[in-house]
XYZ file of C-alpha atoms in Angstrom:
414
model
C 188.791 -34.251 183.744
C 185.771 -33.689 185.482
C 182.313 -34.965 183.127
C 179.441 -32.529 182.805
C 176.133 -34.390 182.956
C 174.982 -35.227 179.204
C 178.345 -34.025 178.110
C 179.607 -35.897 174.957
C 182.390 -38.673 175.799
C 183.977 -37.569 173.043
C 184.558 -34.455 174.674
C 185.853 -35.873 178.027
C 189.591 -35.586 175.985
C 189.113 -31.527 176.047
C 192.147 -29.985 176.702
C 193.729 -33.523 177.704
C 197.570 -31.895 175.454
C 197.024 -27.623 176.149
C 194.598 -25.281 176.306
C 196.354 -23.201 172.885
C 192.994 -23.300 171.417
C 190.741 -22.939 174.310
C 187.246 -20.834 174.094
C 187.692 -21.309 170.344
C 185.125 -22.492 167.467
C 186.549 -24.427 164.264
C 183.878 -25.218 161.713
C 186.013 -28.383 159.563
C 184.494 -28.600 156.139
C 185.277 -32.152 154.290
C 184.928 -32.527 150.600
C 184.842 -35.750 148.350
C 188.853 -36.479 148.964
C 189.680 -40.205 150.036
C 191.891 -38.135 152.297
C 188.702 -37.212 154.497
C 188.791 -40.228 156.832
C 192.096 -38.454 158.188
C 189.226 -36.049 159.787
C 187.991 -37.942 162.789
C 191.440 -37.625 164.148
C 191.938 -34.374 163.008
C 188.724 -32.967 164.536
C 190.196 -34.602 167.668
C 193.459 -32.829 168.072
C 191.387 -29.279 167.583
C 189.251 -30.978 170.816
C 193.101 -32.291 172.595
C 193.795 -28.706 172.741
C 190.513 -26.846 173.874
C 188.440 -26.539 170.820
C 184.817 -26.682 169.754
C 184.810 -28.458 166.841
C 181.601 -28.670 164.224
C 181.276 -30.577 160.707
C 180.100 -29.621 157.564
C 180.200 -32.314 154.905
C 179.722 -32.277 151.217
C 177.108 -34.782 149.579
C 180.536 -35.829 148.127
C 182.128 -36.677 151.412
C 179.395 -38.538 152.300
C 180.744 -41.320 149.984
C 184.027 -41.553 151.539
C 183.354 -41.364 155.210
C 180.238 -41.789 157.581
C 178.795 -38.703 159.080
C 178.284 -40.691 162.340
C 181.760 -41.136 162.310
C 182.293 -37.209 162.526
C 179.588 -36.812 164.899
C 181.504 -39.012 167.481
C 184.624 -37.470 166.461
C 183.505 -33.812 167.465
C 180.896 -34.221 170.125
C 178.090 -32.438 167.808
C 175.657 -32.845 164.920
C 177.255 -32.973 161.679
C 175.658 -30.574 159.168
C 175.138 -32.262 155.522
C 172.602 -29.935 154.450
C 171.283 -26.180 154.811
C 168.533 -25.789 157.002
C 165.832 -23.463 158.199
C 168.508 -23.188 160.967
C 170.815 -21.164 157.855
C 173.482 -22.676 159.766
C 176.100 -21.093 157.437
C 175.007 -17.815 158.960
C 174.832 -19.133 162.595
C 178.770 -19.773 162.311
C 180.304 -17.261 159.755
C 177.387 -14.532 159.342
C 178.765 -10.925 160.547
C 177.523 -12.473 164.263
C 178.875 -15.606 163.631
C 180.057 -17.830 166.577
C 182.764 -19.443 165.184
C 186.403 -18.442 164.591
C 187.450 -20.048 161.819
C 186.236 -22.017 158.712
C 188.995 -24.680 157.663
C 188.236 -27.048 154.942
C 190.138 -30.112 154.961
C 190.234 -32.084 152.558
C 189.408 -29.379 149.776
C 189.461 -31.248 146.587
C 189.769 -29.148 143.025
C 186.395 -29.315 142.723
C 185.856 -27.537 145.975
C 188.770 -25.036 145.129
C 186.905 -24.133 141.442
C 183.155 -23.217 143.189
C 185.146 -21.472 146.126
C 187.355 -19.212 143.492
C 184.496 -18.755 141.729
C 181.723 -18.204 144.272
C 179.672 -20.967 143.616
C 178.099 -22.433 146.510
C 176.213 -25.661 145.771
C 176.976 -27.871 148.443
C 177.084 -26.834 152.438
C 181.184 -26.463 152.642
C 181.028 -24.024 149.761
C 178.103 -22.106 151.119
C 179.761 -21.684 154.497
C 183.208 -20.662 152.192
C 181.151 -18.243 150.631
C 179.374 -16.700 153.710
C 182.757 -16.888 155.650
C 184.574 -15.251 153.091
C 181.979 -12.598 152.432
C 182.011 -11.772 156.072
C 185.884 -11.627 156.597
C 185.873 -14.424 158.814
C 189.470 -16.354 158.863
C 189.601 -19.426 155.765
C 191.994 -21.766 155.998
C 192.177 -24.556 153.367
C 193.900 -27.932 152.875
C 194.212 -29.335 149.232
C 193.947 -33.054 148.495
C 194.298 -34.295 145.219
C 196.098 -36.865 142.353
C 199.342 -34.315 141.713
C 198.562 -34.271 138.005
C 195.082 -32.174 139.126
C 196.884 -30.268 141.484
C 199.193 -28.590 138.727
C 196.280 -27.755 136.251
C 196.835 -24.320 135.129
C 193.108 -23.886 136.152
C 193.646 -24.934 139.788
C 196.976 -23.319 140.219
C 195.210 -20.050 139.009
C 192.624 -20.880 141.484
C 194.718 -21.340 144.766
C 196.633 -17.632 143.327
C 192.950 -16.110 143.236
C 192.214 -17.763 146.447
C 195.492 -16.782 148.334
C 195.033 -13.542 147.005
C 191.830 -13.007 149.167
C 194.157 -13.489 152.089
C 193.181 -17.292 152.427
C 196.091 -19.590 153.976
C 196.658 -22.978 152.322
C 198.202 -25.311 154.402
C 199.983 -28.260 152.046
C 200.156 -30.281 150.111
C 202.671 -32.279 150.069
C 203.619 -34.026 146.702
C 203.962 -37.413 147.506
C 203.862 -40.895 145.302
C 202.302 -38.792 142.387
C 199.434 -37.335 144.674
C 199.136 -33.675 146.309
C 198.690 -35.130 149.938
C 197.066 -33.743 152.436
C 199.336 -31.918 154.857
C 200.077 -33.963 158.373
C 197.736 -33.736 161.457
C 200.540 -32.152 163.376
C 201.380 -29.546 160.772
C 197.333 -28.363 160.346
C 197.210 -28.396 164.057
C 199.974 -25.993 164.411
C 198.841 -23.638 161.417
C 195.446 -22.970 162.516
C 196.871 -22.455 166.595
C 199.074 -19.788 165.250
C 196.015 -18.303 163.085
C 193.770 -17.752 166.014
C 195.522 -19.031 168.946
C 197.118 -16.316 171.429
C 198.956 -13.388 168.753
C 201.713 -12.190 172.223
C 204.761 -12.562 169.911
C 202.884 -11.448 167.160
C 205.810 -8.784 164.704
C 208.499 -10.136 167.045
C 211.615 -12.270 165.658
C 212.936 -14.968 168.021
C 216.406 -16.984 167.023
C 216.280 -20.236 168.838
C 219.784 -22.683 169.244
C 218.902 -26.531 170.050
C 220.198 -29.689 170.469
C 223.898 -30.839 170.716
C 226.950 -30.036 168.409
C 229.637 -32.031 166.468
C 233.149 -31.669 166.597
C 235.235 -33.607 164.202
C 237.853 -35.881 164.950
C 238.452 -37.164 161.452
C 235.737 -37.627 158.357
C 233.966 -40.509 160.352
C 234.432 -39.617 164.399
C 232.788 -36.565 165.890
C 233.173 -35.577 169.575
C 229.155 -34.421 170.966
C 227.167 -34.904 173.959
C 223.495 -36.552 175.178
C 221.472 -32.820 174.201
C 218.512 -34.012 171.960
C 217.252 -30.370 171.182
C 213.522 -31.416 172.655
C 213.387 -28.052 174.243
C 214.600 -25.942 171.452
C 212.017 -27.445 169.002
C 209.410 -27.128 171.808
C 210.400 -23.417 172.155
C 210.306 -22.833 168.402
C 206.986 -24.261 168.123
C 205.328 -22.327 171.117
C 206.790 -19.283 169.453
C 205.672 -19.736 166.253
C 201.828 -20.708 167.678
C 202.083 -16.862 169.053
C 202.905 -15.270 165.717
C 206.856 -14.696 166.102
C 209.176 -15.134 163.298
C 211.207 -17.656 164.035
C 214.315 -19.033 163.460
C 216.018 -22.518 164.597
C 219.774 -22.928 164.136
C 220.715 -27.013 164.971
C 221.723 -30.308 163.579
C 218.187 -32.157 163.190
C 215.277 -31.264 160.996
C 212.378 -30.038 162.143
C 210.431 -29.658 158.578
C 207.937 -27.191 159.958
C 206.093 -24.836 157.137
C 206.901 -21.274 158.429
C 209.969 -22.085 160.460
C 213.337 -21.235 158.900
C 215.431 -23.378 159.847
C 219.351 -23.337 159.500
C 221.775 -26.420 159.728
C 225.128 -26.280 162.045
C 227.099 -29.152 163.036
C 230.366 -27.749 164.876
C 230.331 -24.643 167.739
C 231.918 -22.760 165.275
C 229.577 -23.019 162.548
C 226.745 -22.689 165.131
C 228.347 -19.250 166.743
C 228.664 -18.018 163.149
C 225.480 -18.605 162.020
C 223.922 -16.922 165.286
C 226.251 -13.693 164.616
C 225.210 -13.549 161.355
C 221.770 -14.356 161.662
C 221.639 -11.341 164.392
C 222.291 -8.839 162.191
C 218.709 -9.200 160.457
C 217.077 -7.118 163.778
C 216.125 -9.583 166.081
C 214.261 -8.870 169.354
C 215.017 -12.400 170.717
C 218.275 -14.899 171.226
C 217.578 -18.156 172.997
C 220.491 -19.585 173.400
C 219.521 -23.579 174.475
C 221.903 -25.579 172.789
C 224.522 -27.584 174.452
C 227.499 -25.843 172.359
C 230.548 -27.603 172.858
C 233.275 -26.310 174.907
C 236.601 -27.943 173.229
C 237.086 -28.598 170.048
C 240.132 -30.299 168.587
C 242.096 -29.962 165.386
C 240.812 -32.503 162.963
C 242.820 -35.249 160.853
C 241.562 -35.424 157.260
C 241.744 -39.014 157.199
C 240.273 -41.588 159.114
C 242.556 -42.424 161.970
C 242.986 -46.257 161.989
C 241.214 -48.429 164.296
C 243.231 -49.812 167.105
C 246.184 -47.251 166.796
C 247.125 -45.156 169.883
C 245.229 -41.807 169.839
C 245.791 -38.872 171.860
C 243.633 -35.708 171.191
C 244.558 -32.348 172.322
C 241.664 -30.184 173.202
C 240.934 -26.033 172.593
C 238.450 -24.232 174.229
C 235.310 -23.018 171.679
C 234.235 -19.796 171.470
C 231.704 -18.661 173.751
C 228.087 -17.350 171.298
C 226.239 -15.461 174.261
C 229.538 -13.421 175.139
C 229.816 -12.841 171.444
C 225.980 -12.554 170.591
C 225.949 -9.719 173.801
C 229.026 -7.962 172.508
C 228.029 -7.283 168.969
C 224.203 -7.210 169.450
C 223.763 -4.991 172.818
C 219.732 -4.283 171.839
C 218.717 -8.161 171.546
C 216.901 -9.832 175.196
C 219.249 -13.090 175.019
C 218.500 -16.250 176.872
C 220.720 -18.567 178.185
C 220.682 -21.736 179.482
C 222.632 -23.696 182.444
C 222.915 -27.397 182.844
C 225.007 -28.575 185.189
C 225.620 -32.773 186.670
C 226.025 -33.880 190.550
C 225.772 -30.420 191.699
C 222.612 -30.164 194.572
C 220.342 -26.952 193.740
C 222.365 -24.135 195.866
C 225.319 -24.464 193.925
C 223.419 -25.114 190.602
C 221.831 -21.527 191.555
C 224.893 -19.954 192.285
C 226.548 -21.137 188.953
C 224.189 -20.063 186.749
C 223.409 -17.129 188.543
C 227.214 -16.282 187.688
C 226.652 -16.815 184.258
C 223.834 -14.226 184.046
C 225.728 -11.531 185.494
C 229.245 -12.530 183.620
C 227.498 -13.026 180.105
C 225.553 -9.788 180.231
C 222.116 -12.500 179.853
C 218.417 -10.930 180.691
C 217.049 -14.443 181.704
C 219.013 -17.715 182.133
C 217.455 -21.239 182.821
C 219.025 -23.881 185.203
C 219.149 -27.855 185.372
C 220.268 -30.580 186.606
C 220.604 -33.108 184.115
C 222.079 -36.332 185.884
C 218.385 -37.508 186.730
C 216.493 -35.561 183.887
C 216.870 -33.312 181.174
C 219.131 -34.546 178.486
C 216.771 -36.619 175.822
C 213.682 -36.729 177.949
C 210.480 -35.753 177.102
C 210.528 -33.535 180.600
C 212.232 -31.401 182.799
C 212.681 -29.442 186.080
C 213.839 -25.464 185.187
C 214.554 -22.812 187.525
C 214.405 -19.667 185.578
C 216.327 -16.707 186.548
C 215.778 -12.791 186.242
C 218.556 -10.193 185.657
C 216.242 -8.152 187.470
C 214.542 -8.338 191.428
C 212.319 -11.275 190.624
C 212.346 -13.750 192.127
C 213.692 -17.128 190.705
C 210.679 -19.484 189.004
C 210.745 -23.355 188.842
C 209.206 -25.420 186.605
C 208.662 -28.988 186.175
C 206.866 -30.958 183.215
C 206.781 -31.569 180.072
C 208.961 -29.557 178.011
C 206.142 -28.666 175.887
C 204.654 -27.102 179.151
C 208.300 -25.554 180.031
C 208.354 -23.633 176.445
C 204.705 -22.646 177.284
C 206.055 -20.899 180.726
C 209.446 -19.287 179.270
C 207.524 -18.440 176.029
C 204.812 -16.527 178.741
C 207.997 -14.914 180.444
C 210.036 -13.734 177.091
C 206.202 -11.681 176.112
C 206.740 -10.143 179.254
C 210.155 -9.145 178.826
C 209.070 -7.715 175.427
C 206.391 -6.372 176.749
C 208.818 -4.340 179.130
C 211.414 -3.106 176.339
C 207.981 -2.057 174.299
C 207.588 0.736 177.035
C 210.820 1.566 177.934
């Protein structure tokens, strides 16, 4: 990116992974945790994706980690004291310029003044001025386990909560209430003040491959990784959708529900069912299987002749459209050693035939299948015309997730 004279090089990385946070102001406020020298990196990702990013350190934190190192890792002064400047009231007074106040690591300690309203060091004063003033609080517990279940701090986090404060973690690890994972905070705070477009909407998301059984031990699946359908769920989720992923992996992500499927059956079930709980979205980007087979219940030998007689699957987006006539559904098309016309023209067929509002085509003997990137055309029901896209498939989700508001946006005012 292009350097502004005097600029921080610490800030040349702005926006180097998305703009999801862009034009905003996070204040991170570190407490006496050991956990604090995850903070330099932390303070990074906010700047990876477009944020301004100041420090506030307790005398406390001082003792575990460098203020110099903070400086360098946001581009700007760290503040270990209250000034003349009243910089609590620069960021979170009612003319505040920041956007949210997110302390990470907040030890006990911290969590006892900030439930109580005691502000002795600068991270509780700016919890105190930020909380008085409505701003958005997020906070991020570190502590031994035995500390974090205290009846006294798990009153405190209640009171806390009850204010409207998020807590992100911890997780209870070795006998210690760890702080929660980079990637997890990151995500948290972009769907806290990041772009609300999906905001009261509920989006069902299929991903990855499926599994059919050939006996306890062999399964019949294909190459789909289910990239894109994580991608998807987590662009959704940074807009404020409710979201739900139904697939073989694990994502683990706080806030997304996430359902387990291993054969096309299971996963067609689980979608019908899943439907029936009002919701405005289907994205149907799995690779379902097409045949399945009859399964033996024991293993089949090695080395004996085997011959496997295949029966088509049931197909979930004729289904889904059938029973749920209201939901937008989204379909997807991959197709092998087609060229583009006749790529087009197939899954342009499957729009029409399936009853689909939006359906997105690829070619996957090149690309696709387990990479980190794509190449999409996406497809309208409507007069449109077609759009392509090629990137990563965290861009891709950014683009379709952009197109599905739209579509929303469209019902909303029908």
């Amino acid at each position: 990116m292009p350097q502004i004279p005097n600029e921080h090089p610490t800030l040349w990385i702005k926006s180097a992974k998305s703009r999801t946070l862009q034009g905003k102001t996070i204040v991170l406020a570190v407490t006496g945790s050991i956990a604090a020298v995850r903070t330099v990196e932390l303070a990074r990702e906010f700047i990876r994706r477009g944020a301004d990013v100041h420090a506030v350190m307790s005398e406390a934190a001082g003792w575990i980690i460098n203020p110099m190192a903070l400086h360098y890792a946001t581009g700007n002064e760290v503040i270990t004291s209250i000034t003349g400047k009243v910089e609590h009231v620069e960021f979170f007074g009612n003319l505040g310029r920041a956007d949210l106040l997110l302390v990470a690591p907040a030890t006990a300690n911290t969590l006892g003044k900030i439930a109580a309203g005691i502000d002795d060091t600068p991270v509780t004063t700016f919890a105190t001025t930020a909380i008085g003033a409505g701003k958005p609080v997020m906070i991020v517990p570190a502590m031994h386990e035995d500390m974090y279940n205290h009846p006294a701090v798990l009153e405190n986090i209640e009171k806390i909560k009850g204010w409207g404060i998020s807590f992100i973690g911890p997780r209870i690890e070795e006998g210690i209430a760890k702080i929660a994972g980079n990637d997890d905070i990151v995500l948290q705070v972009e769907r806290t003040i990041g772009k609300k477009t999906l905001c009261g909407k509920k989006i069902l998301i299929t991903s990855g491959s499926t599994a059919e059984p050939i006996d306890p031990i062999r399964i019949l699946t294909n190459r789909a990784s289910g990239k894109t359908g994580v991608e998807l769920a987590l662009e959704a989720y940074r807009r404020g959708a409710d979201v739900t992923i139904v697939h073989r992996n694990k994502l683990g992500v706080s806030g997304i529900n996430e359902i387990h499927t291993e054969t096309a059956a299971q996963m067609t079930d689980a979608v019908l069912d899943e439907l029936a709980k009002d919701y405005d979205v289907l994205i149907s980007s799995a690779a379902i299987a097409d045949y399945t087979i009859d399964a033996n219940e024991q293993k089949i030998k090695s080395g004996e002749g085997l011959e496997l007689s295949f029966k088509p699957t049931r197909k979930l987006i004729k289904e889904a459209r059938k029973s749920y006539p209201q939901v937008k559904i989204i379909g997807f098309k991959a197709e092998a050693g087609v060229d583009t016309e006749e790529l087009l023209r197939r899954a342009k067929q499957t729009l029409e035939t399936s009853g689909l509002d939006m359906i997105v085509a690829n070619e996957v003997s090149k690309s696709g299948m387990g990479t980190n990137s794509n190449n999409i055309t996406i497809i309208y029901s409507d007069i449109r015309e077609n759009l392509n896209v090629e990137g990563s498939k965290s861009l891709i989700s950014n683009v379709l997730m952009d197109e599905i508001t739209g579509l929303l946006a469209a019902k909303d005012e029908e």
